[in-house]
CSV table of C-alpha atoms in Angstrom, one decimal:
chain,number,residue,atom,x,y,z
U,1,UNK,CA,-9.4,-45.4,96.7
U,2,UNK,CA,-8.0,-48.5,95.5
U,3,UNK,CA,-7.3,-48.0,91.7
U,4,UNK,CA,-4.4,-46.8,90.4
U,5,UNK,CA,-6.8,-44.6,87.9
U,6,UNK,CA,-8.6,-41.5,89.1
U,7,UNK,CA,-11.1,-41.8,86.4
U,8,UNK,CA,-11.5,-44.9,84.3
U,9,UNK,CA,-14.1,-45.2,81.7
U,10,UNK,CA,-15.5,-47.9,79.3
U,11,UNK,CA,-17.8,-47.4,76.0
U,12,UNK,CA,-19.2,-44.5,77.3
U,13,UNK,CA,-22.1,-43.4,75.1
U,14,UNK,CA,-24.3,-40.6,74.8
U,15,UNK,CA,-27.1,-39.3,72.3
U,16,UNK,CA,-29.2,-36.4,72.1
U,17,UNK,CA,-32.2,-35.5,70.2
U,18,UNK,CA,-35.4,-38.0,69.1
U,19,UNK,CA,-35.2,-41.3,67.9
U,20,UNK,CA,-34.2,-41.1,64.3
U,21,UNK,CA,-32.7,-38.0,64.2
U,22,UNK,CA,-30.0,-38.6,67.2
U,23,UNK,CA,-26.8,-36.9,67.5
U,24,UNK,CA,-24.2,-39.2,68.7
U,25,UNK,CA,-22.3,-37.0,71.2
U,26,UNK,CA,-19.8,-40.0,72.6
U,27,UNK,CA,-19.6,-42.6,70.6
U,28,UNK,CA,-17.9,-45.2,73.1
U,29,UNK,CA,-15.3,-43.3,75.2
U,30,UNK,CA,-12.5,-45.0,76.9
U,31,UNK,CA,-10.6,-43.2,79.4
U,32,UNK,CA,-7.9,-44.1,82.0
U,33,UNK,CA,-6.4,-41.3,84.3
U,34,UNK,CA,-3.9,-42.1,86.8
U,35,UNK,CA,-3.9,-40.5,90.2
U,36,UNK,CA,-2.2,-37.4,91.0
U,37,UNK,CA,-1.7,-36.4,87.5
U,38,UNK,CA,-3.0,-34.0,84.9
U,39,UNK,CA,-5.0,-35.3,82.2
U,40,UNK,CA,-5.9,-33.1,79.0
U,41,UNK,CA,-8.8,-33.9,76.9
U,42,UNK,CA,-8.2,-32.3,73.7
U,43,UNK,CA,-10.3,-32.0,70.5
U,44,UNK,CA,-12.2,-29.8,68.0
U,45,UNK,CA,-15.6,-28.2,68.6
U,46,UNK,CA,-18.3,-30.7,69.0
U,47,UNK,CA,-15.4,-33.5,69.6
U,48,UNK,CA,-17.5,-34.4,72.8
U,49,UNK,CA,-15.2,-33.2,75.4
U,50,UNK,CA,-17.9,-31.1,77.5
U,51,UNK,CA,-20.5,-34.1,77.2
U,52,UNK,CA,-17.7,-36.0,78.5
U,53,UNK,CA,-17.3,-33.9,81.6
U,54,UNK,CA,-20.8,-33.9,82.4
U,55,UNK,CA,-21.2,-37.5,82.4
U,56,UNK,CA,-18.1,-38.1,84.3
U,57,UNK,CA,-19.6,-35.4,86.8
U,58,UNK,CA,-23.2,-36.9,87.2
U,59,UNK,CA,-24.4,-34.1,85.4
U,60,UNK,CA,-25.7,-36.6,82.6
U,61,UNK,CA,-26.2,-40.0,82.6
U,62,UNK,CA,-24.7,-42.4,80.0
U,63,UNK,CA,-26.8,-44.1,77.3
U,64,UNK,CA,-24.0,-47.2,77.4
U,65,UNK,CA,-21.2,-48.1,79.0
U,66,UNK,CA,-19.5,-47.7,82.6
U,67,UNK,CA,-17.0,-45.7,84.7
U,68,UNK,CA,-15.7,-45.2,88.0
U,69,UNK,CA,-14.2,-41.7,89.4
U,70,UNK,CA,-12.4,-41.6,92.6
U,71,UNK,CA,-13.2,-45.2,93.1
U,72,UNK,CA,-16.9,-44.9,93.0
U,73,UNK,CA,-19.3,-46.4,90.2
U,74,UNK,CA,-20.3,-43.6,88.3
U,75,UNK,CA,-24.1,-45.5,87.8
U,76,UNK,CA,-24.1,-47.1,91.0
U,77,UNK,CA,-23.2,-44.6,93.4
U,78,UNK,CA,-23.4,-41.2,91.8
U,79,UNK,CA,-23.7,-39.6,95.3
U,80,UNK,CA,-20.1,-41.2,96.3
U,81,UNK,CA,-18.9,-39.8,93.0
U,82,UNK,CA,-20.0,-35.9,93.9
U,83,UNK,CA,-18.6,-36.0,97.0
U,84,UNK,CA,-15.1,-36.7,95.8
U,85,UNK,CA,-14.8,-34.3,92.9
U,86,UNK,CA,-14.6,-30.6,92.0
U,87,UNK,CA,-16.0,-28.9,89.1
U,88,UNK,CA,-15.5,-25.7,87.2
U,89,UNK,CA,-16.8,-25.1,84.1
U,90,UNK,CA,-16.6,-22.7,81.1
U,91,UNK,CA,-18.6,-20.2,83.0
U,92,UNK,CA,-18.4,-18.7,86.5
U,93,UNK,CA,-20.8,-20.3,89.4
U,94,UNK,CA,-19.9,-17.7,91.9
U,95,UNK,CA,-22.7,-15.0,92.8
U,96,UNK,CA,-21.9,-11.7,91.8
U,97,UNK,CA,-23.8,-9.9,94.2
U,98,UNK,CA,-21.6,-11.6,97.2
U,99,UNK,CA,-18.2,-10.8,98.0
U,100,UNK,CA,-15.4,-13.0,97.5
U,101,UNK,CA,-15.3,-14.0,101.1
U,102,UNK,CA,-18.9,-14.3,101.1
U,103,UNK,CA,-18.9,-17.1,98.0
U,104,UNK,CA,-16.3,-19.2,99.3
U,105,UNK,CA,-18.0,-19.1,103.2
U,106,UNK,CA,-21.6,-19.9,101.5
U,107,UNK,CA,-19.7,-22.9,99.3
U,108,UNK,CA,-18.1,-24.2,102.6
U,109,UNK,CA,-21.1,-24.0,104.5
U,110,UNK,CA,-23.1,-26.0,101.8
U,111,UNK,CA,-20.6,-28.6,101.8
U,112,UNK,CA,-20.4,-28.7,105.4
U,113,UNK,CA,-16.9,-28.1,105.8
U,114,UNK,CA,-15.6,-27.5,109.5
U,115,UNK,CA,-14.5,-24.0,110.4
U,116,UNK,CA,-16.0,-22.3,106.8
U,117,UNK,CA,-14.6,-19.1,107.6
U,118,UNK,CA,-10.8,-20.4,108.0
U,119,UNK,CA,-11.2,-22.8,104.7
U,120,UNK,CA,-12.5,-19.2,102.8
U,121,UNK,CA,-9.7,-17.2,104.2
U,122,UNK,CA,-6.8,-20.2,103.2
U,123,UNK,CA,-8.2,-20.3,99.7
U,124,UNK,CA,-8.4,-16.3,99.4
U,125,UNK,CA,-4.8,-16.0,100.5
U,126,UNK,CA,-4.1,-19.1,98.1
U,127,UNK,CA,-5.2,-17.8,94.8
U,128,UNK,CA,-4.3,-14.2,95.7
U,129,UNK,CA,-7.6,-12.6,96.4
U,130,UNK,CA,-7.1,-11.3,99.8
U,131,UNK,CA,-7.0,-7.9,99.2
U,132,UNK,CA,-10.2,-8.1,97.1
U,133,UNK,CA,-11.9,-10.5,99.7
U,134,UNK,CA,-14.5,-7.8,100.5
U,135,UNK,CA,-15.5,-6.8,97.5
U,136,UNK,CA,-18.4,-7.7,95.4
U,137,UNK,CA,-17.4,-10.6,92.9
U,138,UNK,CA,-19.3,-8.8,90.2
U,139,UNK,CA,-16.4,-6.2,90.5
U,140,UNK,CA,-13.6,-8.8,89.7
U,141,UNK,CA,-11.8,-8.9,86.5
U,142,UNK,CA,-12.7,-12.1,84.2
U,143,UNK,CA,-9.3,-13.7,85.7
U,144,UNK,CA,-10.1,-13.1,89.2
U,145,UNK,CA,-13.5,-14.4,88.8
U,146,UNK,CA,-12.0,-17.4,87.5
U,147,UNK,CA,-9.7,-17.8,90.5
U,148,UNK,CA,-12.7,-17.7,92.8
U,149,UNK,CA,-14.5,-20.1,90.9
U,150,UNK,CA,-11.7,-22.4,91.0
U,151,UNK,CA,-11.0,-21.7,94.8
U,152,UNK,CA,-14.9,-22.3,95.4
U,153,UNK,CA,-14.6,-25.9,93.6
U,154,UNK,CA,-11.6,-26.8,95.9
U,155,UNK,CA,-13.8,-25.9,99.0
U,156,UNK,CA,-14.1,-29.5,99.8
U,157,UNK,CA,-10.6,-30.9,99.1
U,158,UNK,CA,-11.5,-32.9,96.2
U,159,UNK,CA,-9.9,-36.2,94.9
U,160,UNK,CA,-10.5,-35.5,91.4
U,161,UNK,CA,-10.8,-31.9,89.8
U,162,UNK,CA,-12.7,-31.4,86.6
U,163,UNK,CA,-11.6,-28.4,84.5
U,164,UNK,CA,-13.8,-27.5,81.8
U,165,UNK,CA,-11.9,-24.4,79.4
U,166,UNK,CA,-10.9,-23.2,82.8
U,167,UNK,CA,-8.9,-20.0,81.2
U,168,UNK,CA,-11.0,-19.2,78.0
U,169,UNK,CA,-10.8,-15.6,77.5
U,170,UNK,CA,-8.5,-14.7,80.0
U,171,UNK,CA,-5.3,-12.4,79.6
U,172,UNK,CA,-1.7,-14.4,79.9
U,173,UNK,CA,-1.0,-13.1,83.4
U,174,UNK,CA,-4.5,-14.6,84.7
U,175,UNK,CA,-3.8,-18.1,82.6
U,176,UNK,CA,-0.1,-18.5,84.7
U,177,UNK,CA,-1.9,-17.7,88.0
U,178,UNK,CA,-4.7,-21.0,86.9
U,179,UNK,CA,-1.7,-22.6,85.8
U,180,UNK,CA,0.2,-22.3,88.9
U,181,UNK,CA,-2.5,-23.4,90.9
U,182,UNK,CA,-3.0,-26.7,89.0
U,183,UNK,CA,0.4,-27.4,89.5
U,184,UNK,CA,0.1,-27.0,93.0
U,185,UNK,CA,-2.9,-29.0,93.3
U,186,UNK,CA,-1.4,-32.1,91.7
U,187,UNK,CA,1.8,-31.8,94.0
U,188,UNK,CA,-0.7,-32.0,96.6
U,189,UNK,CA,-2.1,-35.2,95.2
U,190,UNK,CA,-5.5,-34.4,93.1
U,191,UNK,CA,-6.0,-35.4,90.0
U,192,UNK,CA,-7.0,-33.0,87.1
U,193,UNK,CA,-8.8,-33.7,84.3
U,194,UNK,CA,-8.8,-30.6,81.9
U,195,UNK,CA,-10.5,-29.9,78.8
U,196,UNK,CA,-8.8,-27.0,76.7
U,197,UNK,CA,-8.6,-25.4,73.3
U,198,UNK,CA,-5.1,-24.1,74.6
U,199,UNK,CA,-2.6,-26.1,73.1
U,200,UNK,CA,-0.1,-24.6,75.1
U,201,UNK,CA,-2.0,-25.2,78.2
U,202,UNK,CA,-2.1,-28.7,77.9
U,203,UNK,CA,1.8,-28.6,77.1
U,204,UNK,CA,2.4,-26.5,80.3
U,205,UNK,CA,0.4,-29.2,82.4
U,206,UNK,CA,-0.8,-32.3,81.0
U,207,UNK,CA,1.3,-35.5,82.1
U,208,UNK,CA,-1.0,-37.4,79.5
U,209,UNK,CA,-3.3,-36.3,76.7
U,210,UNK,CA,-6.2,-37.7,75.2
U,211,UNK,CA,-7.3,-36.3,71.4
U,212,UNK,CA,-11.2,-36.9,70.8
U,213,UNK,CA,-12.6,-36.7,67.6
U,214,UNK,CA,-16.2,-37.5,66.6
U,215,UNK,CA,-17.3,-38.6,70.4
U,216,UNK,CA,-14.4,-41.3,70.9
U,217,UNK,CA,-10.3,-41.2,71.7
U,218,UNK,CA,-8.3,-41.0,68.6
U,219,UNK,CA,-5.0,-40.5,70.2
U,220,UNK,CA,-3.5,-40.9,73.6
U,221,UNK,CA,0.0,-40.4,75.0
U,222,UNK,CA,2.1,-37.8,76.6
U,223,UNK,CA,3.0,-34.2,75.2
U,224,UNK,CA,6.4,-35.6,74.3
U,225,UNK,CA,4.9,-38.3,72.4
U,226,UNK,CA,2.4,-36.7,70.8
U,227,UNK,CA,5.3,-34.3,69.3
U,228,UNK,CA,7.4,-37.2,68.6
U,229,UNK,CA,4.6,-38.5,65.9
U,230,UNK,CA,5.4,-35.4,63.5
U,231,UNK,CA,9.3,-35.1,64.4
U,232,UNK,CA,11.2,-31.9,64.4
U,233,UNK,CA,11.9,-29.4,62.0
U,234,UNK,CA,15.5,-28.9,60.6
U,235,UNK,CA,16.3,-25.9,58.2
U,236,UNK,CA,19.3,-24.5,57.0
U,237,UNK,CA,20.3,-20.8,55.0
U,238,UNK,CA,23.1,-21.1,52.7
U,239,UNK,CA,25.1,-18.4,51.4
U,240,UNK,CA,24.6,-19.5,47.8
U,241,UNK,CA,22.1,-20.9,45.9
U,242,UNK,CA,24.7,-23.6,44.4
U,243,UNK,CA,25.5,-25.1,47.3
U,244,UNK,CA,21.5,-26.0,48.3
U,245,UNK,CA,21.6,-29.3,46.7
U,246,UNK,CA,24.9,-30.0,48.8
U,247,UNK,CA,23.1,-29.2,51.9
U,248,UNK,CA,19.9,-31.3,50.7
U,249,UNK,CA,22.4,-34.3,50.5
U,250,UNK,CA,23.5,-33.5,54.1
U,251,UNK,CA,20.1,-33.4,55.5
U,252,UNK,CA,19.0,-36.3,53.6
U,253,UNK,CA,21.6,-38.5,55.4
U,254,UNK,CA,21.2,-36.8,58.8
U,255,UNK,CA,17.1,-37.0,58.6
U,256,UNK,CA,16.3,-40.0,55.9
U,257,UNK,CA,13.4,-37.6,54.9
U,258,UNK,CA,13.0,-36.0,51.5
U,259,UNK,CA,14.2,-32.5,51.8
U,260,UNK,CA,12.4,-29.1,50.6
U,261,UNK,CA,13.6,-26.4,48.9
U,262,UNK,CA,12.9,-22.5,49.3
U,263,UNK,CA,14.9,-20.7,46.6
U,264,UNK,CA,13.8,-17.4,47.2
U,265,UNK,CA,15.6,-17.3,50.8
U,266,UNK,CA,18.2,-20.4,49.9
U,267,UNK,CA,16.5,-22.3,52.3
U,268,UNK,CA,16.5,-25.9,53.0
U,269,UNK,CA,14.6,-27.9,55.4
U,270,UNK,CA,13.4,-31.4,56.2
U,271,UNK,CA,11.6,-33.1,59.4
U,272,UNK,CA,13.6,-35.6,61.4
U,273,UNK,CA,12.0,-38.2,64.1
U,274,UNK,CA,15.7,-38.5,65.2
U,275,UNK,CA,16.1,-37.4,68.9
U,276,UNK,CA,19.5,-37.4,69.1
U,277,UNK,CA,20.3,-35.0,66.5
U,278,UNK,CA,21.8,-31.8,67.6
U,279,UNK,CA,22.4,-28.6,66.3
U,280,UNK,CA,26.2,-28.8,66.7
U,281,UNK,CA,25.9,-31.9,65.1
U,282,UNK,CA,23.9,-30.6,62.3
U,283,UNK,CA,26.5,-27.6,62.1
U,284,UNK,CA,29.6,-29.8,61.9
U,285,UNK,CA,28.4,-31.9,59.2
U,286,UNK,CA,27.2,-29.0,57.0
U,287,UNK,CA,30.8,-27.9,57.5
U,288,UNK,CA,32.5,-31.0,56.7
U,289,UNK,CA,30.7,-31.2,53.7
U,290,UNK,CA,31.7,-27.8,52.4
U,291,UNK,CA,28.3,-25.5,52.9
U,292,UNK,CA,29.1,-22.0,53.9
U,293,UNK,CA,26.0,-21.2,56.2
U,294,UNK,CA,23.9,-18.0,57.0
U,295,UNK,CA,21.4,-19.8,59.5
U,296,UNK,CA,20.8,-23.2,60.9
U,297,UNK,CA,17.9,-24.2,63.0
U,298,UNK,CA,16.1,-27.5,64.9
U,299,UNK,CA,12.7,-26.6,66.0
U,300,UNK,CA,10.8,-29.2,67.7
U,301,UNK,CA,6.7,-29.1,66.8
U,302,UNK,CA,4.3,-28.1,69.1
U,303,UNK,CA,1.1,-29.3,70.1
U,304,UNK,CA,-0.4,-26.8,67.8
U,305,UNK,CA,1.5,-28.8,64.9
U,306,UNK,CA,0.5,-32.0,66.2
U,307,UNK,CA,-3.5,-31.1,66.6
U,308,UNK,CA,-3.7,-29.5,63.0
U,309,UNK,CA,-1.7,-33.0,61.6
U,310,UNK,CA,-3.8,-35.3,63.6
U,311,UNK,CA,-7.2,-33.8,63.2
U,312,UNK,CA,-6.7,-33.3,59.3
U,313,UNK,CA,-5.8,-37.0,58.9
U,314,UNK,CA,-8.8,-38.1,61.1
U,315,UNK,CA,-10.9,-35.3,58.8
U,316,UNK,CA,-9.7,-36.9,55.7
U,317,UNK,CA,-10.1,-40.5,57.3
U,318,UNK,CA,-13.8,-39.6,57.9
U,319,UNK,CA,-14.3,-38.7,54.4
U,320,UNK,CA,-13.0,-41.6,52.8
U,321,UNK,CA,-15.4,-43.6,54.8
U,322,UNK,CA,-18.5,-41.3,53.9
U,323,UNK,CA,-17.0,-41.9,50.2
U,324,UNK,CA,-17.2,-45.5,50.4
U,325,UNK,CA,-20.9,-45.5,52.1
U,326,UNK,CA,-22.3,-43.4,49.2
U,327,UNK,CA,-20.5,-45.8,46.6
């Protein structure tokens, strides 16, 4: 691969349905995924995430646009793309009637991997499946089947691994095992494109994120950059209601934002994008202003906060455009 990008797409479009009643699943998708990173593709249901993965893995042909995956042109050389990638979809692709070991050996032989038995054993050990290797996959728990499915997609050591909602329905322990495996893969140089509806998952794993909405990328950036768009929440709880106004003045000065009041709890809050504001500084400023405290906290936003804010803004913008067209 000569490009610094493992996945690079421009203007990808995909429509479904008969002419005149088409559904636009993708409306000009632009992506740039750096090599050796985890790239998170987020968005609400129907945003086009799975369609994007199916196009980039050659399972669908785009109606317009271009893309290169692992250095190969998606339209001109789809066979080379397929030889360079691994895919784990939303549903397990392993055969439940075969054992874990038999599944991996079968995949290795299908991909003409040298030493299929040795490669299967290596992956069973890597994903903590050695003890269950000779049990039928149908007897595995959901987390074990997902790990076996991921192992199967890595039989050939792909340059780019596509994970389409790989931990849906898994318990926290099983999710953590998958996360550990993804981190190990990127440490070894594999690029991972991940679609997920778990914002914590993207926060834990992704170097960069693209938020999709209505078939195109609406926002891009690192998790930290996404969080910085809405700022941290500052809240203080005072001992007496008559000092709430004084506390609000301090928060106004520190954050530059209009404070909010919760009179029942005697709490004053504000949002700040100032990343240098620390809890000790906040407490010192309040103490200097003569504000007695019961509690004070600075809570950074989560990706859930960002996701809800940005998708709400996008929805409101879409509704506004519809109203303008109707008028």
